[in-house]
Amino acid sequence: MPAIGYVTKNEDGSFKGQLKTLSIRAEIDIVANRGKNAEAQPDYRVLSDGVEVGAGWNCRSEISGHDYVSLSLAAPEFGPRRLYANLGQVPGGPEDRYALIWTPPAERNRRPAD
């Protein structure tokens, strides 16, 4: 899957970088959700220029055992659909370098062509 951005992990556990698609270039911050008080609430908030555009949940791969953050992003530029991505460490890269890997909708969720 293609990377749609890269971020750097800061010492406080937050991330800072850029979301990049064919039509969008946006600086983003992924910060801890300090108001989390229930398991279903996100672990992170995704901000662009101080505006919340998404959320993230800590996950662990059942296959590899690696930790990653599952992101859900929404903004008028995306139209009526959400953009989903997984945030994981760049293999072979610096320890503080992470990629946003686009996660397309599952085939089973797509409607058949009319």
PDB file of C-alpha atoms in Angstrom:
ATOM      1  CA  MET A   1       0.000   0.000   0.000  1.00  0.00           C
ATOM      2  CA  PRO A   2       1.264   3.485  -0.716  1.00  0.00           C
ATOM      3  CA  ALA A   3       2.519   5.885   1.911  1.00  0.00           C
ATOM      4  CA  ILE A   4       0.386   9.039   2.043  1.00  0.00           C
ATOM      5  CA  GLY A   5       2.685  10.866   4.390  1.00  0.00           C
ATOM      6  CA  TYR A   6       5.516  10.684   6.843  1.00  0.00           C
ATOM      7  CA  VAL A   7       5.797  11.890  10.422  1.00  0.00           C
ATOM      8  CA  THR A   8       8.478  12.072  13.074  1.00  0.00           C
ATOM      9  CA  LYS A   9       7.817  10.835  16.592  1.00  0.00           C
ATOM     10  CA  ASN A  10       8.612  13.418  19.253  1.00  0.00           C
ATOM     11  CA  GLU A  11      10.020  12.679  22.704  1.00  0.00           C
ATOM     12  CA  ASP A  12       6.574  13.246  24.283  1.00  0.00           C
ATOM     13  CA  GLY A  13       5.030  10.497  22.099  1.00  0.00           C
ATOM     14  CA  SER A  14       3.297  12.863  19.680  1.00  0.00           C
ATOM     15  CA  PHE A  15       3.982  12.892  15.934  1.00  0.00           C
ATOM     16  CA  LYS A  16       4.535  15.760  13.504  1.00  0.00           C
ATOM     17  CA  GLY A  17       4.749  15.627   9.733  1.00  0.00           C
ATOM     18  CA  GLN A  18       2.785  15.861   6.534  1.00  0.00           C
ATOM     19  CA  LEU A  19      -0.181  14.198   4.864  1.00  0.00           C
ATOM     20  CA  LYS A  20       0.423  14.017   1.095  1.00  0.00           C
ATOM     21  CA  THR A  21      -1.991  12.839  -1.580  1.00  0.00           C
ATOM     22  CA  LEU A  22      -2.355  13.897  -5.212  1.00  0.00           C
ATOM     23  CA  SER A  23      -4.559  16.820  -4.180  1.00  0.00           C
ATOM     24  CA  ILE A  24      -3.708  17.446  -0.510  1.00  0.00           C
ATOM     25  CA  ARG A  25      -0.571  18.676   1.220  1.00  0.00           C
ATOM     26  CA  ALA A  26      -1.212  19.343   4.898  1.00  0.00           C
ATOM     27  CA  GLU A  27       0.968  19.616   7.970  1.00  0.00           C
ATOM     28  CA  ILE A  28      -0.406  17.339  10.682  1.00  0.00           C
ATOM     29  CA  ASP A  29       0.115  16.744  14.366  1.00  0.00           C
ATOM     30  CA  ILE A  30      -0.923  13.490  16.005  1.00  0.00           C
ATOM     31  CA  VAL A  31      -1.239  14.116  19.737  1.00  0.00           C
ATOM     32  CA  ALA A  32      -2.320  12.036  22.727  1.00  0.00           C
ATOM     33  CA  ASN A  33      -6.015  12.279  23.617  1.00  0.00           C
ATOM     34  CA  ARG A  34      -5.572  13.518  27.152  1.00  0.00           C
ATOM     35  CA  GLY A  35      -9.359  13.481  27.727  1.00  0.00           C
ATOM     36  CA  LYS A  36      -9.721   9.744  27.040  1.00  0.00           C
ATOM     37  CA  ASN A  37     -11.893   8.174  29.710  1.00  0.00           C
ATOM     38  CA  ALA A  38     -13.367   5.134  27.927  1.00  0.00           C
ATOM     39  CA  GLU A  39     -11.798   2.250  25.979  1.00  0.00           C
ATOM     40  CA  ALA A  40     -13.712   3.087  22.771  1.00  0.00           C
ATOM     41  CA  GLN A  41     -12.411   6.665  22.669  1.00  0.00           C
ATOM     42  CA  PRO A  42      -9.369   7.349  20.484  1.00  0.00           C
ATOM     43  CA  ASP A  43      -5.838   7.300  21.870  1.00  0.00           C
ATOM     44  CA  TYR A  44      -4.815  10.177  19.566  1.00  0.00           C
ATOM     45  CA  ARG A  45      -6.273  13.285  17.950  1.00  0.00           C
ATOM     46  CA  VAL A  46      -5.083  14.305  14.470  1.00  0.00           C
ATOM     47  CA  LEU A  47      -4.810  18.070  13.948  1.00  0.00           C
ATOM     48  CA  SER A  48      -4.017  20.270  10.975  1.00  0.00           C
ATOM     49  CA  ASP A  49      -3.449  23.955  11.712  1.00  0.00           C
ATOM     50  CA  GLY A  50      -5.132  23.412  15.084  1.00  0.00           C
ATOM     51  CA  VAL A  51      -8.282  21.911  13.531  1.00  0.00           C
ATOM     52  CA  GLU A  52      -9.143  18.311  14.433  1.00  0.00           C
ATOM     53  CA  VAL A  53      -9.306  16.200  11.259  1.00  0.00           C
ATOM     54  CA  GLY A  54      -9.138  12.706  12.688  1.00  0.00           C
ATOM     55  CA  ALA A  55      -8.418  10.256  15.437  1.00  0.00           C
ATOM     56  CA  GLY A  56      -6.145   7.283  16.076  1.00  0.00           C
ATOM     57  CA  TRP A  57      -6.230   4.061  18.063  1.00  0.00           C
ATOM     58  CA  ASN A  58      -3.263   2.029  19.326  1.00  0.00           C
ATOM     59  CA  CYS A  59      -3.245  -1.461  17.786  1.00  0.00           C
ATOM     60  CA  ARG A  60      -1.018  -4.519  17.631  1.00  0.00           C
ATOM     61  CA  SER A  61      -0.661  -6.705  14.558  1.00  0.00           C
ATOM     62  CA  GLU A  62      -1.837 -10.248  15.256  1.00  0.00           C
ATOM     63  CA  ILE A  63       0.590 -11.575  12.634  1.00  0.00           C
ATOM     64  CA  SER A  64       3.822  -9.653  13.311  1.00  0.00           C
ATOM     65  CA  GLY A  65       3.183  -8.462  16.859  1.00  0.00           C
ATOM     66  CA  HIS A  66       4.268  -4.930  15.871  1.00  0.00           C
ATOM     67  CA  ASP A  67       2.474  -1.917  17.324  1.00  0.00           C
ATOM     68  CA  TYR A  68       0.852   0.640  15.026  1.00  0.00           C
ATOM     69  CA  VAL A  69      -1.778   3.383  15.151  1.00  0.00           C
ATOM     70  CA  SER A  70      -4.978   3.009  13.122  1.00  0.00           C
ATOM     71  CA  LEU A  71      -6.042   6.449  11.844  1.00  0.00           C
ATOM     72  CA  SER A  72      -9.411   7.710  10.632  1.00  0.00           C
ATOM     73  CA  LEU A  73      -9.325  11.093   8.886  1.00  0.00           C
ATOM     74  CA  ALA A  74     -12.210  13.285   7.706  1.00  0.00           C
ATOM     75  CA  ALA A  75     -12.218  16.701   6.062  1.00  0.00           C
ATOM     76  CA  PRO A  76     -14.286  18.480   3.414  1.00  0.00           C
ATOM     77  CA  GLU A  77     -11.445  17.908   0.930  1.00  0.00           C
ATOM     78  CA  PHE A  78     -12.030  14.144   1.195  1.00  0.00           C
ATOM     79  CA  GLY A  79     -15.694  14.434   0.238  1.00  0.00           C
ATOM     80  CA  PRO A  80     -18.277  12.343   2.090  1.00  0.00           C
ATOM     81  CA  ARG A  81     -15.880   9.476   2.829  1.00  0.00           C
ATOM     82  CA  ARG A  82     -13.252   9.016   5.484  1.00  0.00           C
ATOM     83  CA  LEU A  83      -9.620   8.335   4.718  1.00  0.00           C
ATOM     84  CA  TYR A  84      -8.111   5.430   6.660  1.00  0.00           C
ATOM     85  CA  ALA A  85      -4.413   4.873   7.254  1.00  0.00           C
ATOM     86  CA  ASN A  86      -2.104   2.922   9.532  1.00  0.00           C
ATOM     87  CA  LEU A  87       0.802   4.681  11.168  1.00  0.00           C
ATOM     88  CA  GLY A  88       3.835   2.457  11.545  1.00  0.00           C
ATOM     89  CA  GLN A  89       7.574   2.722  11.873  1.00  0.00           C
ATOM     90  CA  VAL A  90       9.462   2.927   8.568  1.00  0.00           C
ATOM     91  CA  PRO A  91      11.374  -0.350   8.102  1.00  0.00           C
ATOM     92  CA  GLY A  92      15.111   0.228   8.048  1.00  0.00           C
ATOM     93  CA  GLY A  93      14.658   3.929   8.761  1.00  0.00           C
ATOM     94  CA  PRO A  94      15.439   6.014  11.817  1.00  0.00           C
ATOM     95  CA  GLU A  95      13.560   4.932  14.954  1.00  0.00           C
ATOM     96  CA  ASP A  96      11.589   8.180  15.031  1.00  0.00           C
ATOM     97  CA  ARG A  97      10.394   7.984  11.364  1.00  0.00           C
ATOM     98  CA  TYR A  98       6.853   6.722  10.707  1.00  0.00           C
ATOM     99  CA  ALA A  99       4.780   6.316   7.534  1.00  0.00           C
ATOM    100  CA  LEU A 100       1.052   6.827   7.041  1.00  0.00           C
ATOM    101  CA  ILE A 101       0.016   3.831   4.950  1.00  0.00           C
ATOM    102  CA  TRP A 102      -3.278   4.300   3.101  1.00  0.00           C
ATOM    103  CA  THR A 103      -5.842   1.604   3.848  1.00  0.00           C
ATOM    104  CA  PRO A 104      -8.459   1.411   1.063  1.00  0.00           C
ATOM    105  CA  PRO A 105     -12.014   0.301   1.853  1.00  0.00           C
ATOM    106  CA  ALA A 106     -12.417  -3.452   2.012  1.00  0.00           C
ATOM    107  CA  GLU A 107     -13.790  -5.038  -1.143  1.00  0.00           C
ATOM    108  CA  ARG A 108     -16.679  -6.514   0.833  1.00  0.00           C
ATOM    109  CA  ASN A 109     -17.871  -3.015   1.738  1.00  0.00           C
ATOM    110  CA  ARG A 110     -18.111  -1.892  -1.884  1.00  0.00           C
ATOM    111  CA  ARG A 111     -21.431  -1.959  -3.679  1.00  0.00           C
ATOM    112  CA  PRO A 112     -21.545  -3.977  -6.895  1.00  0.00           C
ATOM    113  CA  ALA A 113     -21.664  -1.932 -10.092  1.00  0.00           C
ATOM    114  CA  ASP A 114     -25.233  -1.180 -11.192  1.00  0.00           C
TER     115      ASP A 114
END
